[in-house]
mmCIF file of C-alpha atoms in Angstrom:
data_model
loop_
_atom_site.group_PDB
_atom_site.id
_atom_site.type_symbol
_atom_site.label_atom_id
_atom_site.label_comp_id
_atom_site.label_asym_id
_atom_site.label_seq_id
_atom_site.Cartn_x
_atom_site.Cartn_y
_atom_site.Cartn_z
ATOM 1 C CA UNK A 25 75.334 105.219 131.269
ATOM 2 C CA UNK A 26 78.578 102.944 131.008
ATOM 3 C CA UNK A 27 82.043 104.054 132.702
ATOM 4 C CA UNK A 28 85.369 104.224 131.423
ATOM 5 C CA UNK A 29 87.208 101.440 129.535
ATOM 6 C CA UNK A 30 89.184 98.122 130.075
ATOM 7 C CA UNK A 31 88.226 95.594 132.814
ATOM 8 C CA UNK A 32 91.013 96.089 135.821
ATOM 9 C CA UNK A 33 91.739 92.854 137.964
ATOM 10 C CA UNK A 34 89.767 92.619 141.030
ATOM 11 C CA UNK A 35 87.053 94.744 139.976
ATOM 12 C CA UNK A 36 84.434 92.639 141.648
ATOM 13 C CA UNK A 37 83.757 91.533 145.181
ATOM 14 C CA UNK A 38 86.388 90.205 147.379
ATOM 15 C CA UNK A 39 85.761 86.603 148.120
ATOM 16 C CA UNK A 40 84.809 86.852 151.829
ATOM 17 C CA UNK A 41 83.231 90.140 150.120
ATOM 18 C CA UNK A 42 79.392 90.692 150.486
ATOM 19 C CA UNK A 43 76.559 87.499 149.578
ATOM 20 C CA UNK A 44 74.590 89.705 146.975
ATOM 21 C CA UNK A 45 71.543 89.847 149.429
ATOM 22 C CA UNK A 46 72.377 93.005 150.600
ATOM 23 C CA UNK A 47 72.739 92.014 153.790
ATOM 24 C CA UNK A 48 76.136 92.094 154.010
ATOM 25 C CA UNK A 49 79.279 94.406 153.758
ATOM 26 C CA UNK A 50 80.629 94.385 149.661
ATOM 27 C CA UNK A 51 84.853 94.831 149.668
ATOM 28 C CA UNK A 52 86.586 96.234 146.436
ATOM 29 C CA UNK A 53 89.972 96.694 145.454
ATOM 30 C CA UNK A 54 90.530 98.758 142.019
ATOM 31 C CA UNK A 55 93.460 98.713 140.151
ATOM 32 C CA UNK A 56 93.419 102.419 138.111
ATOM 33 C CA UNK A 57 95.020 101.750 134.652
ATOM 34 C CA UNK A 58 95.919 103.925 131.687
ATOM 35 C CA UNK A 59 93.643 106.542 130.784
ATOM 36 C CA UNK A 60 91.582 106.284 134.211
ATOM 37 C CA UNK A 61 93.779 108.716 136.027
ATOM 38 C CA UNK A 62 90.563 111.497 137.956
ATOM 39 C CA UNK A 63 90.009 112.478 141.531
ATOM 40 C CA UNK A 64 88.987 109.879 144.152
ATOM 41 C CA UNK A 65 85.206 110.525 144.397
ATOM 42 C CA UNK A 66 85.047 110.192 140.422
ATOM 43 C CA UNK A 67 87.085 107.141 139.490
ATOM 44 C CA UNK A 68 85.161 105.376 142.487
ATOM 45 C CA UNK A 69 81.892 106.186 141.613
ATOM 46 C CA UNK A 70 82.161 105.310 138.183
ATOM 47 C CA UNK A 71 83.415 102.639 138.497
ATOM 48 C CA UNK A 72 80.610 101.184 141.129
ATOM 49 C CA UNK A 73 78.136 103.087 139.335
ATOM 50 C CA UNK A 74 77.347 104.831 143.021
ATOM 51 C CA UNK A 75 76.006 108.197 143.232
ATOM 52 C CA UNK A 76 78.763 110.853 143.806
ATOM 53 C CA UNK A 77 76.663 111.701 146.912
ATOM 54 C CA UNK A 78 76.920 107.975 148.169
ATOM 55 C CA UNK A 79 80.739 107.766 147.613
ATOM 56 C CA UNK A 80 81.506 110.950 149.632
ATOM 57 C CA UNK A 81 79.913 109.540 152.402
ATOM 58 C CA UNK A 82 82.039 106.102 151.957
ATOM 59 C CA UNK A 83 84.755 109.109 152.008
ATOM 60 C CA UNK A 84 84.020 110.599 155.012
ATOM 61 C CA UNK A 85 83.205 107.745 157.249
ATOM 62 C CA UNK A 86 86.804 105.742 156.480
ATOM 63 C CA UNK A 87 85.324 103.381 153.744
ATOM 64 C CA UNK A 88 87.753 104.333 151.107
ATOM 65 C CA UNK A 89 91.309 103.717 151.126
ATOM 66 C CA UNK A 90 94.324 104.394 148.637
ATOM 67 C CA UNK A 91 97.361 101.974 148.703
ATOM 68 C CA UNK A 92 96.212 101.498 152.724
ATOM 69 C CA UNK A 93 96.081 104.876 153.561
ATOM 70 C CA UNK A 94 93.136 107.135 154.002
ATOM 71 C CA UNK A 95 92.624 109.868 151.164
ATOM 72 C CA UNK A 96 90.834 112.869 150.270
ATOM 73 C CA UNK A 97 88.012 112.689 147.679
ATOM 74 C CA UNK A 98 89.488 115.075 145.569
ATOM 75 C CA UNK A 99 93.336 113.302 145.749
ATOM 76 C CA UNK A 100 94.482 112.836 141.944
ATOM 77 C CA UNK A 101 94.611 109.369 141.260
ATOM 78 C CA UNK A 102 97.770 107.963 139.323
ATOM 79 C CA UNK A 103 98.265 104.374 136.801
ATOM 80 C CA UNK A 104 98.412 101.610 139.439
ATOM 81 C CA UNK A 105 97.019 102.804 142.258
ATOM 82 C CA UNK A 106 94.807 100.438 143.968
ATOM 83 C CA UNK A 107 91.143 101.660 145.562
ATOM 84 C CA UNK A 108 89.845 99.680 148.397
ATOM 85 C CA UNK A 109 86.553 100.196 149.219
ATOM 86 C CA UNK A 110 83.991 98.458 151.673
ATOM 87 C CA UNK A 111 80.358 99.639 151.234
ATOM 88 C CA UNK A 112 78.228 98.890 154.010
ATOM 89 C CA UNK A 113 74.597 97.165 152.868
ATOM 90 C CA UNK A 114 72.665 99.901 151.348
ATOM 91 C CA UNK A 115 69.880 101.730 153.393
ATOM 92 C CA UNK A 116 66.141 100.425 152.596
ATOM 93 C CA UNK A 117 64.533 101.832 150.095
ATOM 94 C CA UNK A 118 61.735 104.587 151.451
ATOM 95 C CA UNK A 119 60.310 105.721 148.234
ATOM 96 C CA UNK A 120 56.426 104.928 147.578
ATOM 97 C CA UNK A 121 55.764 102.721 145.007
ATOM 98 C CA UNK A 122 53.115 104.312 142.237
ATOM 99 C CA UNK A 123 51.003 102.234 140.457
ATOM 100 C CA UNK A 124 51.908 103.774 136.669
ATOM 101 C CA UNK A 125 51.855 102.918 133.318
ATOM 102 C CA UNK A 126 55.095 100.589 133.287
ATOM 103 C CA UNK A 127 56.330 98.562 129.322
ATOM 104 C CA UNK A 128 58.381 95.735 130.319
ATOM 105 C CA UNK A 129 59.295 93.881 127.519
ATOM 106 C CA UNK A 130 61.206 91.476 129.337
ATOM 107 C CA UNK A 131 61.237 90.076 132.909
ATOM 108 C CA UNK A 132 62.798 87.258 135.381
ATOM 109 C CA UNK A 133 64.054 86.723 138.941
ATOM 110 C CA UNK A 134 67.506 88.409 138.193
ATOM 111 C CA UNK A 135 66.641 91.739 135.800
ATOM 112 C CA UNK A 136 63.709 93.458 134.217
ATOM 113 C CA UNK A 137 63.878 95.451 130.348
ATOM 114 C CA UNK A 138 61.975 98.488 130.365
ATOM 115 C CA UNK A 139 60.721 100.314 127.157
ATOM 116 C CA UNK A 140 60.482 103.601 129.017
ATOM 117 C CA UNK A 141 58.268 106.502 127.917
ATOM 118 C CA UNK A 142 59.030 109.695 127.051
ATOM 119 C CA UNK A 143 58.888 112.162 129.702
ATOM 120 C CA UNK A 144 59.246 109.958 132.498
ATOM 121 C CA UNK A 145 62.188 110.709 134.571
ATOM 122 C CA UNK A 146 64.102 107.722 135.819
ATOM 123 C CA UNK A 147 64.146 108.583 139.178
ATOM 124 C CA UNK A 148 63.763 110.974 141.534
ATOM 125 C CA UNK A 149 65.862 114.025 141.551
ATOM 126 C CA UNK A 150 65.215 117.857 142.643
ATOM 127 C CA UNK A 151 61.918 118.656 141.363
ATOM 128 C CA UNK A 152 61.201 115.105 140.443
ATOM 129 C CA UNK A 153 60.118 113.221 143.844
ATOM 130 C CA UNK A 154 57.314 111.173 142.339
ATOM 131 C CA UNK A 155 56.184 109.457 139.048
ATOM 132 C CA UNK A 156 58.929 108.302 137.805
ATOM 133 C CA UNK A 157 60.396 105.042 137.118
ATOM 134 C CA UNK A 158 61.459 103.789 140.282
ATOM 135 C CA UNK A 159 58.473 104.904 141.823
ATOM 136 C CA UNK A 160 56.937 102.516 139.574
ATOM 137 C CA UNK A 161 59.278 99.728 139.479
ATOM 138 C CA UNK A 162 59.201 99.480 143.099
ATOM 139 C CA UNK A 163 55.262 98.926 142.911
ATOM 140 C CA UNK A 164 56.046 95.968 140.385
ATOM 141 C CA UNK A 165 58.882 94.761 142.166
ATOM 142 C CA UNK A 166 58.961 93.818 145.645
ATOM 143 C CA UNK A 167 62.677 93.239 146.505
ATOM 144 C CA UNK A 168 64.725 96.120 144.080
ATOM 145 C CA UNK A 169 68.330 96.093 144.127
ATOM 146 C CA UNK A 170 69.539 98.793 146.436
ATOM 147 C CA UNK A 171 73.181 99.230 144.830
ATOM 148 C CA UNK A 172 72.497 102.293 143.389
ATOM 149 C CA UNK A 173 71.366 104.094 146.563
ATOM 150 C CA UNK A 174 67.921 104.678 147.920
ATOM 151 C CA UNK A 175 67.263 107.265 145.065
ATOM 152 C CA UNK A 176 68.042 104.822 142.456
ATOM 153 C CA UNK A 177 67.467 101.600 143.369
ATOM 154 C CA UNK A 178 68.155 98.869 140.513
ATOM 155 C CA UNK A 179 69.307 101.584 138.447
ATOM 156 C CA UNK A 180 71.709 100.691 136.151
ATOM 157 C CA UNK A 181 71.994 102.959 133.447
ATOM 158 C CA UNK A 182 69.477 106.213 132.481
ATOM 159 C CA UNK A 183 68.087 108.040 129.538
ATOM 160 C CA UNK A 184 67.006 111.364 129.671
ATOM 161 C CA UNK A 185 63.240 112.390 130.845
ATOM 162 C CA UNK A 186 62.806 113.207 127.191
ATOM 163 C CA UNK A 187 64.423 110.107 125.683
ATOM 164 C CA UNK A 188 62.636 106.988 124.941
ATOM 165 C CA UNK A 189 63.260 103.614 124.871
ATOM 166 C CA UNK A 190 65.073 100.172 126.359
ATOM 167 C CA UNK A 191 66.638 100.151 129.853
ATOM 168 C CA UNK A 192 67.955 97.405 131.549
ATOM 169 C CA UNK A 193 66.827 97.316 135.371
ATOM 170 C CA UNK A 194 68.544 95.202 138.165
ATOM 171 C CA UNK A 195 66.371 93.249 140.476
ATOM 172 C CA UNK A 196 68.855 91.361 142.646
ATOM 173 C CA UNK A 197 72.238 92.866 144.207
ATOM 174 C CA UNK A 198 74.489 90.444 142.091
ATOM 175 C CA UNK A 199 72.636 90.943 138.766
ATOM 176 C CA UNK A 200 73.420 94.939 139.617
ATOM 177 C CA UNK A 201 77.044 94.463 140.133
ATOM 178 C CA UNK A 202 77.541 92.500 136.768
ATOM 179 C CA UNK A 203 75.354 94.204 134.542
ATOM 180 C CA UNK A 204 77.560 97.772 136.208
ATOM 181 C CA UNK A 205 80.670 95.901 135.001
ATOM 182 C CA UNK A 206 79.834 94.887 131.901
ATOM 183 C CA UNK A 207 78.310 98.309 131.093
ATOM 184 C CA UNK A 208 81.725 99.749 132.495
ATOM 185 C CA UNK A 209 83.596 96.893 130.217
ATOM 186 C CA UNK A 210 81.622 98.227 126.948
ATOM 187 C CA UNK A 211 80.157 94.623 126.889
ATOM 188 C CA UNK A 212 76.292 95.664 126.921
ATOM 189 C CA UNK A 213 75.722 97.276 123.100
ATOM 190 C CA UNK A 214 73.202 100.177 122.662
ATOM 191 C CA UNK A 215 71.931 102.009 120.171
ATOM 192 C CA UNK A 216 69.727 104.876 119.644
ATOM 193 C CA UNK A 217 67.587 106.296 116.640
ATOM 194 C CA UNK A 218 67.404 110.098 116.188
ATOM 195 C CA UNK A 219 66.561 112.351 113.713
ATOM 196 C CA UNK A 220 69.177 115.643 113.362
ATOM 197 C CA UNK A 221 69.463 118.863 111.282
ATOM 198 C CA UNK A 222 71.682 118.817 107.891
ATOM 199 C CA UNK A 223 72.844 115.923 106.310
ATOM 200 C CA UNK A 224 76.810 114.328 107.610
ATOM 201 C CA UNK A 225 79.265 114.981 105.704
ATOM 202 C CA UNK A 226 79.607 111.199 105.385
ATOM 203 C CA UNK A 227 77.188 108.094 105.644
ATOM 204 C CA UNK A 228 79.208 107.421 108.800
ATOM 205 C CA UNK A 229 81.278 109.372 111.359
ATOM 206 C CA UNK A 230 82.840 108.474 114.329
ATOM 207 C CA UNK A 231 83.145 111.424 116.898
ATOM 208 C CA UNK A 232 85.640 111.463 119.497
ATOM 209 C CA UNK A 233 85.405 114.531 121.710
ATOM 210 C CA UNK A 234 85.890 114.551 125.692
ATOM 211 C CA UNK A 235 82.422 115.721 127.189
ATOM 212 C CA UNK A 236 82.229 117.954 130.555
ATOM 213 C CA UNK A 237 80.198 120.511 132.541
ATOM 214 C CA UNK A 238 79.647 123.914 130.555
ATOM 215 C CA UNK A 239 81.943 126.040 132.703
ATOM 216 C CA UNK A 240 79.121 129.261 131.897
ATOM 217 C CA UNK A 241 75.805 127.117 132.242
ATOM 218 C CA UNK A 242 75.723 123.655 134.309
ATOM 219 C CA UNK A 243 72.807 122.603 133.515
ATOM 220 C CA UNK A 244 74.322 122.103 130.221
ATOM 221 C CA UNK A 245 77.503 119.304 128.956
ATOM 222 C CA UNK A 246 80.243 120.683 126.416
ATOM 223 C CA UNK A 247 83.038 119.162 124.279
ATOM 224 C CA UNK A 248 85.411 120.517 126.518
ATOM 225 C CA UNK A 249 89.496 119.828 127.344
ATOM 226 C CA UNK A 250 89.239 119.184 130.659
ATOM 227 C CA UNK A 251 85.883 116.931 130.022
ATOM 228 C CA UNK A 252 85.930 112.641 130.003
ATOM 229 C CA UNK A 253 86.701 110.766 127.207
ATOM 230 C CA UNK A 254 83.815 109.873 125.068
ATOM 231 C CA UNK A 255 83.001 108.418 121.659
ATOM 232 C CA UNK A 256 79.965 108.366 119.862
ATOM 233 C CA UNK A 257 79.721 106.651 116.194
ATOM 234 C CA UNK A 258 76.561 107.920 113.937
ATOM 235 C CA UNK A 259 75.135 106.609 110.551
ATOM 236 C CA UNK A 260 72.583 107.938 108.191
ATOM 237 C CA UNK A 261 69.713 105.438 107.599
ATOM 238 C CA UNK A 262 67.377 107.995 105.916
ATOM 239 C CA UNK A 263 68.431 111.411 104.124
ATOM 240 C CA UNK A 264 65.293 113.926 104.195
ATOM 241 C CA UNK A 265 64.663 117.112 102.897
ATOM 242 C CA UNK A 266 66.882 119.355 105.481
ATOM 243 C CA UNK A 267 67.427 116.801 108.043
ATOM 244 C CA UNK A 268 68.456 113.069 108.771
ATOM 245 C CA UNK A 269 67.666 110.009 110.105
ATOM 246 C CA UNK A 270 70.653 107.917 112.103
ATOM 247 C CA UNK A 271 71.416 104.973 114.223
ATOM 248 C CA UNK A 272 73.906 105.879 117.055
ATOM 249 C CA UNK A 273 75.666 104.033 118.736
ATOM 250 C CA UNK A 274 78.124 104.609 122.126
ATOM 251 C CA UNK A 275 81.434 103.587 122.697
ATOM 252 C CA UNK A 276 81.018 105.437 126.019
ATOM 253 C CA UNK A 277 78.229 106.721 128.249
ATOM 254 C CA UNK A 278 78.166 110.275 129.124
ATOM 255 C CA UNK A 279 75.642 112.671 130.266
ATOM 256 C CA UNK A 280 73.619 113.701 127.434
ATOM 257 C CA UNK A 281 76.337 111.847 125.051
ATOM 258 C CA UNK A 282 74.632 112.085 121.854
ATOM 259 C CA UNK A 283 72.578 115.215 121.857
ATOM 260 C CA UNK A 284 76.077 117.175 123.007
ATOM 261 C CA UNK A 285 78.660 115.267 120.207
ATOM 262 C CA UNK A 286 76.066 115.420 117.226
ATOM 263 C CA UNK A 287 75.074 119.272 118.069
ATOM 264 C CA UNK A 288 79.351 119.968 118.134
ATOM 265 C CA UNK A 289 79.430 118.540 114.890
ATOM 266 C CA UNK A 290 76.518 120.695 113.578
ATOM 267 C CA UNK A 291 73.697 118.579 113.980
ATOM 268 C CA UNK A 292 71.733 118.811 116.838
ATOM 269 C CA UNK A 293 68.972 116.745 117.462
ATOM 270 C CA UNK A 294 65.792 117.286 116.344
ATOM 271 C CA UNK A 295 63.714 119.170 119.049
ATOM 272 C CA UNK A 296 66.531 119.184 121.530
ATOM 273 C CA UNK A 297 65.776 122.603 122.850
ATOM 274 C CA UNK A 298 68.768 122.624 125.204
ATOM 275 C CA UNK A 299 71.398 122.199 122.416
ATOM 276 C CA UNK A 300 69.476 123.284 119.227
ATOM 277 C CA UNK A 301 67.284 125.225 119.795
ATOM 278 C CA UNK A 302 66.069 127.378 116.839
ATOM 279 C CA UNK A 303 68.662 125.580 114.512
ATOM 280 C CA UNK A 304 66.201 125.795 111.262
ATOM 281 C CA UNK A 305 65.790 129.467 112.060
ATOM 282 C CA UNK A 306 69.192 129.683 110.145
ATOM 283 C CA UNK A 307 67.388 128.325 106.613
ATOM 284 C CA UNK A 308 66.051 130.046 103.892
ATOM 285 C CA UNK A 309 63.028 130.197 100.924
ATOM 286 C CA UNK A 310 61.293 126.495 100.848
ATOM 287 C CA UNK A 311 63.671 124.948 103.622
ATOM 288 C CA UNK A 312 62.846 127.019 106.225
ATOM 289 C CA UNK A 313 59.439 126.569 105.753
ATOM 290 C CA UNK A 314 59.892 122.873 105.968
ATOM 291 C CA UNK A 315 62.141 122.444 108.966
ATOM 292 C CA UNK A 316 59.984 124.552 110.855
ATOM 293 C CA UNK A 317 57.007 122.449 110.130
ATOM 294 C CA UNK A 318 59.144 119.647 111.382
ATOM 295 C CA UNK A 319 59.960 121.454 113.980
ATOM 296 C CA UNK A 320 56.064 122.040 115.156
ATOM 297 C CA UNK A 321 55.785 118.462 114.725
ATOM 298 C CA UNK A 322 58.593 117.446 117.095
ATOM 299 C CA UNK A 323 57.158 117.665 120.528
ATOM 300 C CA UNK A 324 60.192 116.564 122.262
ATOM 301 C CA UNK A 325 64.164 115.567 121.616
ATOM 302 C CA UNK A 326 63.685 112.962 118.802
ATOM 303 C CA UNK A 327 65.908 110.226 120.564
ATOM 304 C CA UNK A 328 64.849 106.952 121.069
ATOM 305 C CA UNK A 329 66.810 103.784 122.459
ATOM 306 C CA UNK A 330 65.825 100.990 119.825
ATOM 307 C CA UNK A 331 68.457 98.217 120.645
ATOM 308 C CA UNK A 332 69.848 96.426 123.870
ATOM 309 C CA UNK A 333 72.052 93.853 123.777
ATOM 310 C CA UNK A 334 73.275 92.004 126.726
ATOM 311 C CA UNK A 335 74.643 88.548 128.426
ATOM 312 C CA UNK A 336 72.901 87.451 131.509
ATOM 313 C CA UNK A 337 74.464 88.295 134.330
ATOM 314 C CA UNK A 338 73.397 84.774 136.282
ATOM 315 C CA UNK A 339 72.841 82.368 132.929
ATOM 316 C CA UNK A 340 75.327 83.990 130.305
ATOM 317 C CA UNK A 341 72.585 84.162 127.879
ATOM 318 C CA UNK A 342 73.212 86.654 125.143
ATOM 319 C CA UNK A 343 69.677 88.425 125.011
ATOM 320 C CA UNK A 344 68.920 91.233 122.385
ATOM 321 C CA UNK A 345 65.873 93.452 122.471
ATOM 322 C CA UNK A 346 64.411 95.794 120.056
ATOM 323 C CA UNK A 347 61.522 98.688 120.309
ATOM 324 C CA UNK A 348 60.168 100.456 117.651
ATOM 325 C CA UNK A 349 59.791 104.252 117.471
ATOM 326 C CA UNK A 350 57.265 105.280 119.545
ATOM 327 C CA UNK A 351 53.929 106.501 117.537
ATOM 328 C CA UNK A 352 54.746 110.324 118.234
ATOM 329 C CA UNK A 353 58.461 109.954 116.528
ATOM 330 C CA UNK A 354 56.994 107.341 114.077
ATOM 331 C CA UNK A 355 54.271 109.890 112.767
ATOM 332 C CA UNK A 356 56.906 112.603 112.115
ATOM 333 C CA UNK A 357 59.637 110.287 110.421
ATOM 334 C CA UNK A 358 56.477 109.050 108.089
ATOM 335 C CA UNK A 359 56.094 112.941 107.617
ATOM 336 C CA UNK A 360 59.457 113.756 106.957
ATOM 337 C CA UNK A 361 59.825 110.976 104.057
ATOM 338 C CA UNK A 362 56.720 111.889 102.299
ATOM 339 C CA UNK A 363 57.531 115.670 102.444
ATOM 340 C CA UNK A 364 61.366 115.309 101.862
ATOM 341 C CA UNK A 365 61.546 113.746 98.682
#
């Protein structure tokens, strides 16, 4: 998911920096500006789109400096700070590559767009070694960007295992590094259906609430004081009996983004069962009865990433893609109209 704001000078590779084939050592320096103020390990990781895991180690073996001295990963950065960084070429990938079911929608020597299904997991985490997405990419691709690590190779941006829908997927070094930034730079537009409990209070809102780990459960985000900026603007495209149908859109990227800001405003996603859970319990008479046939019909978070808009990162190009909801969604929103009216 995208990073932070504004576009600092020298965000991108040194000139004597790395080649983009990987084969080489890639040199940063990072100007933090207003608003970017964290801790070491964060700012740099977002803004390389690394894995926390991969910039402690740049941490501990001398990689990272701050204003030419060596730091802690937890130091506080401050406005105008600069970040050098050197990451060495990324380890080969040692994942197996699965031959499963795989939607690309779009596909050439730089990138690939993926219409991912739900319940496949992007890549591998605990409890998630195998069958997911980069096990799959890396049968269909032979030579994956390695940027984002060996875990997540090509990786750019995610969507939950539940969530389904258009991903952008680096295939070359370079293509990762720009598509990163211009995700970071809010250049790359997305936007999501999903279908929510209630009806907003007006055809379109605009929440702005920083997001962070649940201090009392962390497998779970909150709308929290201490959390990361975050921005999320929603609009009703269908109004049904005792829920809604919107088009979401993200000003910023944060974990589980939209299912955390629309259930804080009291509308949780449809079948979310981490943040709404047993929502149409609360309804009486002839609604209840209807949201919880909804409900049965829902067999997973209705969330679906319908639009992806992008420029090239090699040609420039501005390229757009669409998907449709996916039959399971599509069957329940037909539901939902004929039985809400």
């Amino acid at each position: 998911m995208s990073r932070g704001d504004g576009g600092p000078a020298g965000s991108g590779p040194d000139e004597d920096g790395a080649s983009g084939d990987g084969t080489r050592d890639e040199r940063y320096a990072l100007t933090v500006e207003a608003g970017e103020e964290d801790r070491l390990d964060r700012f740099v990781a977002d803004r390389l789109e690394l894995s926390r895991t991969r910039v402690q180690r740049l941490l501990a073996e001398g990689h990272v400096t701050v204003d030419g001295r060596d730091a802690r990963k937890s130091e506080l950065l401050v406005e105008g700070a600069t970040v050098a960084i050197r990451v060495p070429p990324a380890a080969p990938v040692t994942m197996s590559p699965e031959d499963l079911p795989l939607d690309i929608v779009y596909e050439d020597p730089h990138l690939l767009v993926v219409n991912k299904a739900a319940g496949m997991v992007v890549h591998p985490a605990p409890g998630h070694r195998a069958g997911t997405m980069v096990n799959a990419l890396l049968h269909h691709v032979r030579d994956l960007s390695g940027v984002g690590g060996r875990m997540r190779p090509g990786i750019v941006h995610r969507l939950d295992r539940d969530t389904s829908g258009l991903l952008v997927v680096a295939k070359t070094d370079a293509a990762h590094h720009a598509l990163s930034d211009a995700l970071r730079k809010r250049h790359i537009r997305r936007r999501y259906t999903t279908a929510v409990w209630g009806h907003l209070s007006e055809p379109t809102v605009t929440i702005d609430a920083p997001i962070g780990r649940d201090p009392r459960n962390r497998k779970r985000m909150t709308v929290i004081d201490s959390g990361r900026p975050a921005v999320t603007r929603a609009r009703t495209e269908e109004r049904w009996h005792r829920a809604s149908l919107l088009h979401v859109a993200l000003k910023t990227g944060r974990t589980h983004q939209i299912r955390v800001h629309l259930a804080h405003i009291g509308h949780p996603v449809v079948g979310d069962e981490l943040y709404g859970a047993g929502w149409e319990r609360g309804m009486g008479g002839g609604s209840r009865r209807w949201a919880e046939e909804l409900s049965r019909k829902v067999q997973r978070q209705f969330l679906h990433a319908m639009e992806l808009t992008f420029d090239h990162p090699v040609t420039g190009e501005r390229m757009s893609f669409t998907a449709d909801l996916p039959e399971d969604l599509a069957a329940v929103a037909s539901w939902a109209r004929d039985e809400g009216r």
